Amino acid sequence: MSAVAADAVRWDAQRLAAWSDPRLSQVEAALSQWVGIDAPVLLGDAMRYAVLDGGKRLRPLLVFAASEAVGGQAEAALRAACAVELIHAYSLVHDDLPCMDNDVLRRGKPTVHVKFGEADALLAGDALQALAFELLTPEGDIAPAVQARLCRLLARAAGSQGMAGGQAIDLASVGLALDEAQLREMHRMKTGALLLGSVEMGAACAGAVEPASLQALRDYGAAIGLAFQVVDDILDVTADSQTLGKTAGKDAASDKPTYVSLLGLDGARAEAGTLLAQALAALDRSALADTAALRALAHMVVDRDR
Amino acid sequence: MSAVAADAVRWDAQRLAAWSDPRLSQVEAALSQWVGIDAPVLLGDAMRYAVLDGGKRLRPLLVFAASEAVGGQAEAALRAACAVELIHAYSLVHDDLPCMDNDVLRRGKPTVHVKFGEADALLAGDALQALAFELLTPEGDIAPAVQARLCRLLARAAGSQGMAGGQAIDLASVGLALDEAQLREMHRMKTGALLLGSVEMGAACAGAVEPASLQALRDYGAAIGLAFQVVDDILDVTADSQTLGKTAGKDAASDKPTYVSLLGLDGARAEAGTLLAQALAALDRSALADTAALRALAHMVVDRDR
């Protein structure tokens, strides 16, 4: 089946919501139960403020969709979904600090350091990262091999060759003229690694996955990882701060290289479309039984307005 | 055998060095091979600067000693030793930041943020934490159950109910009058959790440990974890900055509660002696075959001058 043909049977918004809403409720309930509980009071408050009741939860949804496509274990998927969201949340807290992007607004609310002070924001981010790995390694029902694989994938996605490494390149690139390959590599690490990692972690919730299907999921994850950032760059130019829930126009103002500055607005939109087609084509090539949720999420990444 | 009798056969400095030197060399070589490699250049440099060629490596030595006492797997112990040192190193980098202790000197050298800037120091700390969990989960020879247990222990020791939580209490306690129980709880989390975690991780390098021995190791780890902080407080008053390799007298200057401010210098010294005796007595109660290294390290913690 071609990507276009597959596209013809894609879920509408209502069908996607019917799939995602119960999973999002499950994630919210689990995060509320697991984050900041029994932590010293201010630290626990800062952790919960950073994580609860905010964000699109795209990464958890990718974990669920990939896990369900390969028949992954539900408890492992829930923990992986929460863990990857904690890493995402901690990165935002640290990213917003004065020594980084110095942002005061996130998801329409004051950033963590504005509300709790810089020191507690720093510690809350640190503690959220540790908690992510704690959630992945419960005593009990999840096979140790799955636990270890989930930790490995998350650590790689978050570390110096993934998200943190991409942020360091981003820091160093302000005012520089990156070419498209360099920009792509930076974003593959900074944003793409954790999105790809979400898909890989979902796949890791099954004991074993047929190699071709695993590769298809990886190709899908890499494509939507980049597409996400291309659309982010577009929205930074086209959306207003209220819709975004964060300060719009920051990249242009800080002279950061973006897909829009490199390809123009039309070029960036075309690139997002190409990456979407690549993601869908990867799923077409696979022998995975049910990829409807993955497809719908790919469309959501590209069509989103915030 | 009583603690005092056991003490009579304790290793002298030469015997301890003969045990620890080859293990320290192994840790240095492994860290040099694993830290900051293939990271973006400045980030990798900052990570290596924070980790290599510095510190007493007490935590790695505790991992080795505990692992050897229970017959743990050598490769697991080496990785656990490095992982716990990475967590320690990242905590120092973040602790030294201007929004925390604002320290410019560490181990006799400029702190990471002084040398690389605040943003790269923040990211280097974040990446070191992720790397710790990556080191614990290699594809290959270590049993997945051991990998998962090591990740669980490290995450708990580092997180909001361990090190990060203790730091948050420390932050909130400046200028407050803590009583001894509160001070003890703060230090149990801030410093003790990772030292205890080192001992527990060493024990986790064996497939299974007899429960009474595991409890003895935990009691040992908890006692030396507190003893370490009591001595730290003593040295903050009695040692000079050059010997310490960091700024002396900071706690008193910043009006932080310490064991010395609470118990006086003689009282703090007596407390350190009591904790040492507790640590040795815990080992005496155990059926562990070879505890000489653990004993020597307990003495080293209490007798150190930096």
JSON list of N, CA, C and O in Angstrom, two decimals, chain A residues 58-105:
[
{"chain": "A", "resi": 58, "resn": "LEU", "atom": "N", "xyz": [3.07, 14.33, 23.52]},
{"chain": "A", "resi": 58, "resn": "LEU", "atom": "CA", "xyz": [3.33, 13.64, 22.26]},
{"chain": "A", "resi": 58, "resn": "LEU", "atom": "C", "xyz": [4.22, 12.42, 22.47]},
{"chain": "A", "resi": 58, "resn": "LEU", "atom": "O", "xyz": [3.97, 11.35, 21.89]},
{"chain": "A", "resi": 59, "resn": "ARG", "atom": "N", "xyz": [5.26, 12.57, 23.31]},
{"chain": "A", "resi": 59, "resn": "ARG", "atom": "CA", "xyz": [6.21, 11.46, 23.50]},
{"chain": "A", "resi": 59, "resn": "ARG", "atom": "C", "xyz": [5.55, 10.24, 24.15]},
{"chain": "A", "resi": 59, "resn": "ARG", "atom": "O", "xyz": [5.73, 9.13, 23.66]},
{"chain": "A", "resi": 60, "resn": "PRO", "atom": "N", "xyz": [4.77, 10.44, 25.22]},
{"chain": "A", "resi": 60, "resn": "PRO", "atom": "CA", "xyz": [4.04, 9.28, 25.75]},
{"chain": "A", "resi": 60, "resn": "PRO", "atom": "C", "xyz": [3.14, 8.62, 24.70]},
{"chain": "A", "resi": 60, "resn": "PRO", "atom": "O", "xyz": [3.07, 7.40, 24.64]},
{"chain": "A", "resi": 61, "resn": "LEU", "atom": "N", "xyz": [2.47, 9.43, 23.89]},
{"chain": "A", "resi": 61, "resn": "LEU", "atom": "CA", "xyz": [1.58, 8.83, 22.88]},
{"chain": "A", "resi": 61, "resn": "LEU", "atom": "C", "xyz": [2.39, 8.03, 21.87]},
{"chain": "A", "resi": 61, "resn": "LEU", "atom": "O", "xyz": [1.94, 6.97, 21.40]},
{"chain": "A", "resi": 62, "resn": "LEU", "atom": "N", "xyz": [3.57, 8.49, 21.53]},
{"chain": "A", "resi": 62, "resn": "LEU", "atom": "CA", "xyz": [4.43, 7.72, 20.61]},
{"chain": "A", "resi": 62, "resn": "LEU", "atom": "C", "xyz": [4.85, 6.40, 21.24]},
{"chain": "A", "resi": 62, "resn": "LEU", "atom": "O", "xyz": [4.91, 5.37, 20.57]},
{"chain": "A", "resi": 63, "resn": "VAL", "atom": "N", "xyz": [5.16, 6.44, 22.53]},
{"chain": "A", "resi": 63, "resn": "VAL", "atom": "CA", "xyz": [5.51, 5.19, 23.22]},
{"chain": "A", "resi": 63, "resn": "VAL", "atom": "C", "xyz": [4.35, 4.19, 23.13]},
{"chain": "A", "resi": 63, "resn": "VAL", "atom": "O", "xyz": [4.53, 3.03, 22.75]},
{"chain": "A", "resi": 64, "resn": "PHE", "atom": "N", "xyz": [3.14, 4.66, 23.47]},
{"chain": "A", "resi": 64, "resn": "PHE", "atom": "CA", "xyz": [1.98, 3.77, 23.43]},
{"chain": "A", "resi": 64, "resn": "PHE", "atom": "C", "xyz": [1.74, 3.22, 22.02]},
{"chain": "A", "resi": 64, "resn": "PHE", "atom": "O", "xyz": [1.50, 2.03, 21.82]},
{"chain": "A", "resi": 65, "resn": "ALA", "atom": "N", "xyz": [1.78, 4.12, 21.04]},
{"chain": "A", "resi": 65, "resn": "ALA", "atom": "CA", "xyz": [1.47, 3.70, 19.67]},
{"chain": "A", "resi": 65, "resn": "ALA", "atom": "C", "xyz": [2.48, 2.66, 19.18]},
{"chain": "A", "resi": 65, "resn": "ALA", "atom": "O", "xyz": [2.11, 1.66, 18.55]},
{"chain": "A", "resi": 66, "resn": "ALA", "atom": "N", "xyz": [3.76, 2.89, 19.47]},
{"chain": "A", "resi": 66, "resn": "ALA", "atom": "CA", "xyz": [4.79, 1.94, 19.02]},
{"chain": "A", "resi": 66, "resn": "ALA", "atom": "C", "xyz": [4.66, 0.63, 19.79]},
{"chain": "A", "resi": 66, "resn": "ALA", "atom": "O", "xyz": [4.77, -0.46, 19.21]},
{"chain": "A", "resi": 67, "resn": "SER", "atom": "N", "xyz": [4.41, 0.72, 21.08]},
{"chain": "A", "resi": 67, "resn": "SER", "atom": "CA", "xyz": [4.26, -0.49, 21.89]},
{"chain": "A", "resi": 67, "resn": "SER", "atom": "C", "xyz": [3.08, -1.32, 21.38]},
{"chain": "A", "resi": 67, "resn": "SER", "atom": "O", "xyz": [3.18, -2.54, 21.25]},
{"chain": "A", "resi": 68, "resn": "GLU", "atom": "N", "xyz": [1.98, -0.67, 21.10]},
{"chain": "A", "resi": 68, "resn": "GLU", "atom": "CA", "xyz": [0.79, -1.41, 20.65]},
{"chain": "A", "resi": 68, "resn": "GLU", "atom": "C", "xyz": [1.01, -2.01, 19.26]},
{"chain": "A", "resi": 68, "resn": "GLU", "atom": "O", "xyz": [0.48, -3.08, 18.95]},
{"chain": "A", "resi": 69, "resn": "ALA", "atom": "N", "xyz": [1.81, -1.34, 18.44]},
{"chain": "A", "resi": 69, "resn": "ALA", "atom": "CA", "xyz": [2.09, -1.87, 17.10]},
{"chain": "A", "resi": 69, "resn": "ALA", "atom": "C", "xyz": [2.89, -3.17, 17.16]},
{"chain": "A", "resi": 69, "resn": "ALA", "atom": "O", "xyz": [2.83, -3.98, 16.24]},
{"chain": "A", "resi": 70, "resn": "VAL", "atom": "N", "xyz": [3.65, -3.37, 18.24]},
{"chain": "A", "resi": 70, "resn": "VAL", "atom": "CA", "xyz": [4.48, -4.59, 18.35]},
{"chain": "A", "resi": 70, "resn": "VAL", "atom": "C", "xyz": [3.97, -5.53, 19.44]},
{"chain": "A", "resi": 70, "resn": "VAL", "atom": "O", "xyz": [4.62, -6.55, 19.72]},
{"chain": "A", "resi": 71, "resn": "GLY", "atom": "N", "xyz": [2.86, -5.20, 20.06]},
{"chain": "A", "resi": 71, "resn": "GLY", "atom": "CA", "xyz": [2.34, -6.06, 21.13]},
{"chain": "A", "resi": 71, "resn": "GLY", "atom": "C", "xyz": [3.13, -5.96, 22.42]},
{"chain": "A", "resi": 71, "resn": "GLY", "atom": "O", "xyz": [3.38, -6.96, 23.09]},
{"chain": "A", "resi": 72, "resn": "GLY", "atom": "N", "xyz": [3.54, -4.77, 22.77]},
{"chain": "A", "resi": 72, "resn": "GLY", "atom": "CA", "xyz": [4.33, -4.56, 23.98]},
{"chain": "A", "resi": 72, "resn": "GLY", "atom": "C", "xyz": [3.51, -4.72, 25.24]},
{"chain": "A", "resi": 72, "resn": "GLY", "atom": "O", "xyz": [2.27, -4.70, 25.20]},
{"chain": "A", "resi": 73, "resn": "GLN", "atom": "N", "xyz": [4.21, -4.89, 26.37]},
{"chain": "A", "resi": 73, "resn": "GLN", "atom": "CA", "xyz": [3.54, -5.08, 27.65]},
{"chain": "A", "resi": 73, "resn": "GLN", "atom": "C", "xyz": [3.00, -3.73, 28.15]},
{"chain": "A", "resi": 73, "resn": "GLN", "atom": "O", "xyz": [3.71, -2.71, 28.14]},
{"chain": "A", "resi": 74, "resn": "ALA", "atom": "N", "xyz": [1.75, -3.72, 28.61]},
{"chain": "A", "resi": 74, "resn": "ALA", "atom": "CA", "xyz": [1.09, -2.46, 28.94]},
{"chain": "A", "resi": 74, "resn": "ALA", "atom": "C", "xyz": [1.77, -1.71, 30.10]},
{"chain": "A", "resi": 74, "resn": "ALA", "atom": "O", "xyz": [1.95, -0.49, 30.03]},
{"chain": "A", "resi": 75, "resn": "GLU", "atom": "N", "xyz": [2.14, -2.43, 31.15]},
{"chain": "A", "resi": 75, "resn": "GLU", "atom": "CA", "xyz": [2.76, -1.77, 32.31]},
{"chain": "A", "resi": 75, "resn": "GLU", "atom": "C", "xyz": [4.12, -1.16, 31.92]},
{"chain": "A", "resi": 75, "resn": "GLU", "atom": "O", "xyz": [4.45, -0.04, 32.35]},
{"chain": "A", "resi": 76, "resn": "ALA", "atom": "N", "xyz": [4.87, -1.86, 31.10]},
{"chain": "A", "resi": 76, "resn": "ALA", "atom": "CA", "xyz": [6.15, -1.32, 30.63]},
{"chain": "A", "resi": 76, "resn": "ALA", "atom": "C", "xyz": [5.91, -0.06, 29.80]},
{"chain": "A", "resi": 76, "resn": "ALA", "atom": "O", "xyz": [6.64, 0.94, 29.93]},
{"chain": "A", "resi": 77, "resn": "ALA", "atom": "N", "xyz": [4.90, -0.10, 28.95]},
{"chain": "A", "resi": 77, "resn": "ALA", "atom": "CA", "xyz": [4.62, 1.05, 28.09]},
{"chain": "A", "resi": 77, "resn": "ALA", "atom": "C", "xyz": [4.22, 2.27, 28.91]},
{"chain": "A", "resi": 77, "resn": "ALA", "atom": "O", "xyz": [4.66, 3.39, 28.64]},
{"chain": "A", "resi": 78, "resn": "LEU", "atom": "N", "xyz": [3.40, 2.04, 29.94]},
{"chain": "A", "resi": 78, "resn": "LEU", "atom": "CA", "xyz": [2.98, 3.17, 30.78]},
{"chain": "A", "resi": 78, "resn": "LEU", "atom": "C", "xyz": [4.20, 3.80, 31.48]},
{"chain": "A", "resi": 78, "resn": "LEU", "atom": "O", "xyz": [4.35, 5.02, 31.52]},
{"chain": "A", "resi": 79, "resn": "ARG", "atom": "N", "xyz": [5.06, 2.95, 32.00]},
{"chain": "A", "resi": 79, "resn": "ARG", "atom": "CA", "xyz": [6.25, 3.49, 32.69]},
{"chain": "A", "resi": 79, "resn": "ARG", "atom": "C", "xyz": [7.20, 4.17, 31.70]},
{"chain": "A", "resi": 79, "resn": "ARG", "atom": "O", "xyz": [7.78, 5.22, 32.00]},
{"chain": "A", "resi": 80, "resn": "ALA", "atom": "N", "xyz": [7.37, 3.57, 30.53]},
{"chain": "A", "resi": 80, "resn": "ALA", "atom": "CA", "xyz": [8.22, 4.20, 29.52]},
{"chain": "A", "resi": 80, "resn": "ALA", "atom": "C", "xyz": [7.64, 5.54, 29.08]},
{"chain": "A", "resi": 80, "resn": "ALA", "atom": "O", "xyz": [8.37, 6.52, 28.90]},
{"chain": "A", "resi": 81, "resn": "ALA", "atom": "N", "xyz": [6.31, 5.57, 28.92]},
{"chain": "A", "resi": 81, "resn": "ALA", "atom": "CA", "xyz": [5.66, 6.81, 28.50]},
{"chain": "A", "resi": 81, "resn": "ALA", "atom": "C", "xyz": [5.89, 7.92, 29.53]},
{"chain": "A", "resi": 81, "resn": "ALA", "atom": "O", "xyz": [6.20, 9.06, 29.19]},
{"chain": "A", "resi": 82, "resn": "CYS", "atom": "N", "xyz": [5.76, 7.58, 30.80]},
{"chain": "A", "resi": 82, "resn": "CYS", "atom": "CA", "xyz": [5.99, 8.57, 31.86]},
{"chain": "A", "resi": 82, "resn": "CYS", "atom": "C", "xyz": [7.46, 8.96, 31.94]},
{"chain": "A", "resi": 82, "resn": "CYS", "atom": "O", "xyz": [7.80, 10.14, 32.11]},
{"chain": "A", "resi": 83, "resn": "ALA", "atom": "N", "xyz": [8.34, 7.99, 31.81]},
{"chain": "A", "resi": 83, "resn": "ALA", "atom": "CA", "xyz": [9.78, 8.28, 31.93]},
{"chain": "A", "resi": 83, "resn": "ALA", "atom": "C", "xyz": [10.23, 9.26, 30.84]},
{"chain": "A", "resi": 83, "resn": "ALA", "atom": "O", "xyz": [10.98, 10.20, 31.11]},
{"chain": "A", "resi": 84, "resn": "VAL", "atom": "N", "xyz": [9.80, 9.02, 29.62]},
{"chain": "A", "resi": 84, "resn": "VAL", "atom": "CA", "xyz": [10.24, 9.89, 28.54]},
{"chain": "A", "resi": 84, "resn": "VAL", "atom": "C", "xyz": [9.65, 11.29, 28.72]},
{"chain": "A", "resi": 84, "resn": "VAL", "atom": "O", "xyz": [10.30, 12.30, 28.40]},
{"chain": "A", "resi": 85, "resn": "GLU", "atom": "N", "xyz": [8.46, 11.38, 29.26]},
{"chain": "A", "resi": 85, "resn": "GLU", "atom": "CA", "xyz": [7.87, 12.69, 29.52]},
{"chain": "A", "resi": 85, "resn": "GLU", "atom": "C", "xyz": [8.63, 13.42, 30.63]},
{"chain": "A", "resi": 85, "resn": "GLU", "atom": "O", "xyz": [8.79, 14.64, 30.58]},
{"chain": "A", "resi": 86, "resn": "LEU", "atom": "N", "xyz": [9.12, 12.68, 31.61]},
{"chain": "A", "resi": 86, "resn": "LEU", "atom": "CA", "xyz": [9.92, 13.31, 32.68]},
{"chain": "A", "resi": 86, "resn": "LEU", "atom": "C", "xyz": [11.22, 13.88, 32.12]},
{"chain": "A", "resi": 86, "resn": "LEU", "atom": "O", "xyz": [11.66, 14.97, 32.51]},
{"chain": "A", "resi": 87, "resn": "ILE", "atom": "N", "xyz": [11.85, 13.14, 31.21]},
{"chain": "A", "resi": 87, "resn": "ILE", "atom": "CA", "xyz": [13.08, 13.66, 30.59]},
{"chain": "A", "resi": 87, "resn": "ILE", "atom": "C", "xyz": [12.76, 14.92, 29.78]},
{"chain": "A", "resi": 87, "resn": "ILE", "atom": "O", "xyz": [13.48, 15.93, 29.85]},
{"chain": "A", "resi": 88, "resn": "HIS", "atom": "N", "xyz": [11.66, 14.88, 29.04]},
{"chain": "A", "resi": 88, "resn": "HIS", "atom": "CA", "xyz": [11.25, 16.07, 28.28]},
{"chain": "A", "resi": 88, "resn": "HIS", "atom": "C", "xyz": [10.99, 17.24, 29.23]},
{"chain": "A", "resi": 88, "resn": "HIS", "atom": "O", "xyz": [11.48, 18.36, 29.00]},
{"chain": "A", "resi": 89, "resn": "ALA", "atom": "N", "xyz": [10.27, 16.98, 30.31]},
{"chain": "A", "resi": 89, "resn": "ALA", "atom": "CA", "xyz": [9.94, 18.05, 31.25]},
{"chain": "A", "resi": 89, "resn": "ALA", "atom": "C", "xyz": [11.20, 18.63, 31.90]},
{"chain": "A", "resi": 89, "resn": "ALA", "atom": "O", "xyz": [11.34, 19.85, 32.02]},
{"chain": "A", "resi": 90, "resn": "TYR", "atom": "N", "xyz": [12.12, 17.75, 32.30]},
{"chain": "A", "resi": 90, "resn": "TYR", "atom": "CA", "xyz": [13.35, 18.27, 32.93]},
{"chain": "A", "resi": 90, "resn": "TYR", "atom": "C", "xyz": [14.13, 19.13, 31.94]},
{"chain": "A", "resi": 90, "resn": "TYR", "atom": "O", "xyz": [14.71, 20.16, 32.31]},
{"chain": "A", "resi": 91, "resn": "SER", "atom": "N", "xyz": [14.15, 18.72, 30.67]},
{"chain": "A", "resi": 91, "resn": "SER", "atom": "CA", "xyz": [14.92, 19.50, 29.69]},
{"chain": "A", "resi": 91, "resn": "SER", "atom": "C", "xyz": [14.32, 20.89, 29.50]},
{"chain": "A", "resi": 91, "resn": "SER", "atom": "O", "xyz": [15.04, 21.87, 29.31]},
{"chain": "A", "resi": 92, "resn": "LEU", "atom": "N", "xyz": [12.99, 20.98, 29.58]},
{"chain": "A", "resi": 92, "resn": "LEU", "atom": "CA", "xyz": [12.36, 22.30, 29.47]},
{"chain": "A", "resi": 92, "resn": "LEU", "atom": "C", "xyz": [12.71, 23.17, 30.67]},
{"chain": "A", "resi": 92, "resn": "LEU", "atom": "O", "xyz": [12.99, 24.36, 30.53]},
{"chain": "A", "resi": 93, "resn": "VAL", "atom": "N", "xyz": [12.69, 22.58, 31.86]},
{"chain": "A", "resi": 93, "resn": "VAL", "atom": "CA", "xyz": [13.00, 23.35, 33.08]},
{"chain": "A", "resi": 93, "resn": "VAL", "atom": "C", "xyz": [14.43, 23.92, 32.98]},
{"chain": "A", "resi": 93, "resn": "VAL", "atom": "O", "xyz": [14.66, 25.10, 33.24]},
{"chain": "A", "resi": 94, "resn": "HIS", "atom": "N", "xyz": [15.37, 23.08, 32.60]},
{"chain": "A", "resi": 94, "resn": "HIS", "atom": "CA", "xyz": [16.76, 23.54, 32.49]},
{"chain": "A", "resi": 94, "resn": "HIS", "atom": "C", "xyz": [16.94, 24.50, 31.32]},
{"chain": "A", "resi": 94, "resn": "HIS", "atom": "O", "xyz": [17.68, 25.48, 31.42]},
{"chain": "A", "resi": 95, "resn": "ASP", "atom": "N", "xyz": [16.27, 24.22, 30.22]},
{"chain": "A", "resi": 95, "resn": "ASP", "atom": "CA", "xyz": [16.34, 25.09, 29.04]},
{"chain": "A", "resi": 95, "resn": "ASP", "atom": "C", "xyz": [15.85, 26.50, 29.32]},
{"chain": "A", "resi": 95, "resn": "ASP", "atom": "O", "xyz": [16.34, 27.47, 28.74]},
{"chain": "A", "resi": 96, "resn": "ASP", "atom": "N", "xyz": [14.86, 26.61, 30.18]},
{"chain": "A", "resi": 96, "resn": "ASP", "atom": "CA", "xyz": [14.26, 27.91, 30.47]},
{"chain": "A", "resi": 96, "resn": "ASP", "atom": "C", "xyz": [15.10, 28.75, 31.44]},
{"chain": "A", "resi": 96, "resn": "ASP", "atom": "O", "xyz": [14.82, 29.94, 31.62]},
{"chain": "A", "resi": 97, "resn": "LEU", "atom": "N", "xyz": [16.10, 28.13, 32.08]},
{"chain": "A", "resi": 97, "resn": "LEU", "atom": "CA", "xyz": [16.89, 28.85, 33.09]},
{"chain": "A", "resi": 97, "resn": "LEU", "atom": "C", "xyz": [17.59, 30.08, 32.49]},
{"chain": "A", "resi": 97, "resn": "LEU", "atom": "O", "xyz": [17.88, 30.12, 31.29]},
{"chain": "A", "resi": 98, "resn": "PRO", "atom": "N", "xyz": [17.85, 31.07, 33.32]},
{"chain": "A", "resi": 98, "resn": "PRO", "atom": "CA", "xyz": [18.50, 32.29, 32.83]},
{"chain": "A", "resi": 98, "resn": "PRO", "atom": "C", "xyz": [19.81, 32.03, 32.08]},
{"chain": "A", "resi": 98, "resn": "PRO", "atom": "O", "xyz": [20.10, 32.71, 31.09]},
{"chain": "A", "resi": 99, "resn": "CYS", "atom": "N", "xyz": [20.59, 31.03, 32.51]},
{"chain": "A", "resi": 99, "resn": "CYS", "atom": "CA", "xyz": [21.87, 30.80, 31.83]},
{"chain": "A", "resi": 99, "resn": "CYS", "atom": "C", "xyz": [21.67, 30.09, 30.48]},
{"chain": "A", "resi": 99, "resn": "CYS", "atom": "O", "xyz": [22.62, 29.97, 29.70]},
{"chain": "A", "resi": 100, "resn": "MET", "atom": "N", "xyz": [20.46, 29.65, 30.20]},
{"chain": "A", "resi": 100, "resn": "MET", "atom": "CA", "xyz": [20.16, 29.03, 28.90]},
{"chain": "A", "resi": 100, "resn": "MET", "atom": "C", "xyz": [19.28, 30.01, 28.10]},
{"chain": "A", "resi": 100, "resn": "MET", "atom": "O", "xyz": [19.75, 31.05, 27.69]},
{"chain": "A", "resi": 101, "resn": "ASP", "atom": "N", "xyz": [18.02, 29.67, 27.89]},
{"chain": "A", "resi": 101, "resn": "ASP", "atom": "CA", "xyz": [17.16, 30.52, 27.06]},
{"chain": "A", "resi": 101, "resn": "ASP", "atom": "C", "xyz": [16.53, 31.68, 27.83]},
{"chain": "A", "resi": 101, "resn": "ASP", "atom": "O", "xyz": [15.96, 32.59, 27.22]},
{"chain": "A", "resi": 102, "resn": "ASN", "atom": "N", "xyz": [16.61, 31.63, 29.14]},
{"chain": "A", "resi": 102, "resn": "ASN", "atom": "CA", "xyz": [16.06, 32.69, 29.97]},
{"chain": "A", "resi": 102, "resn": "ASN", "atom": "C", "xyz": [14.60, 33.00, 29.62]},
{"chain": "A", "resi": 102, "resn": "ASN", "atom": "O", "xyz": [14.25, 34.13, 29.32]},
{"chain": "A", "resi": 103, "resn": "ASP", "atom": "N", "xyz": [13.79, 31.97, 29.64]},
{"chain": "A", "resi": 103, "resn": "ASP", "atom": "CA", "xyz": [12.37, 32.12, 29.30]},
{"chain": "A", "resi": 103, "resn": "ASP", "atom": "C", "xyz": [11.55, 32.22, 30.56]},
{"chain": "A", "resi": 103, "resn": "ASP", "atom": "O", "xyz": [11.81, 31.54, 31.54]},
{"chain": "A", "resi": 104, "resn": "VAL", "atom": "N", "xyz": [10.53, 33.09, 30.52]},
{"chain": "A", "resi": 104, "resn": "VAL", "atom": "CA", "xyz": [9.68, 33.30, 31.69]},
{"chain": "A", "resi": 104, "resn": "VAL", "atom": "C", "xyz": [8.31, 32.66, 31.53]},
{"chain": "A", "resi": 104, "resn": "VAL", "atom": "O", "xyz": [7.53, 32.59, 32.48]},
{"chain": "A", "resi": 105, "resn": "LEU", "atom": "N", "xyz": [8.00, 32.22, 30.31]},
{"chain": "A", "resi": 105, "resn": "LEU", "atom": "CA", "xyz": [6.67, 31.71, 30.00]},
{"chain": "A", "resi": 105, "resn": "LEU", "atom": "C", "xyz": [6.78, 30.34, 29.35]},
{"chain": "A", "resi": 105, "resn": "LEU", "atom": "O", "xyz": [7.56, 30.13, 28.42]}
]
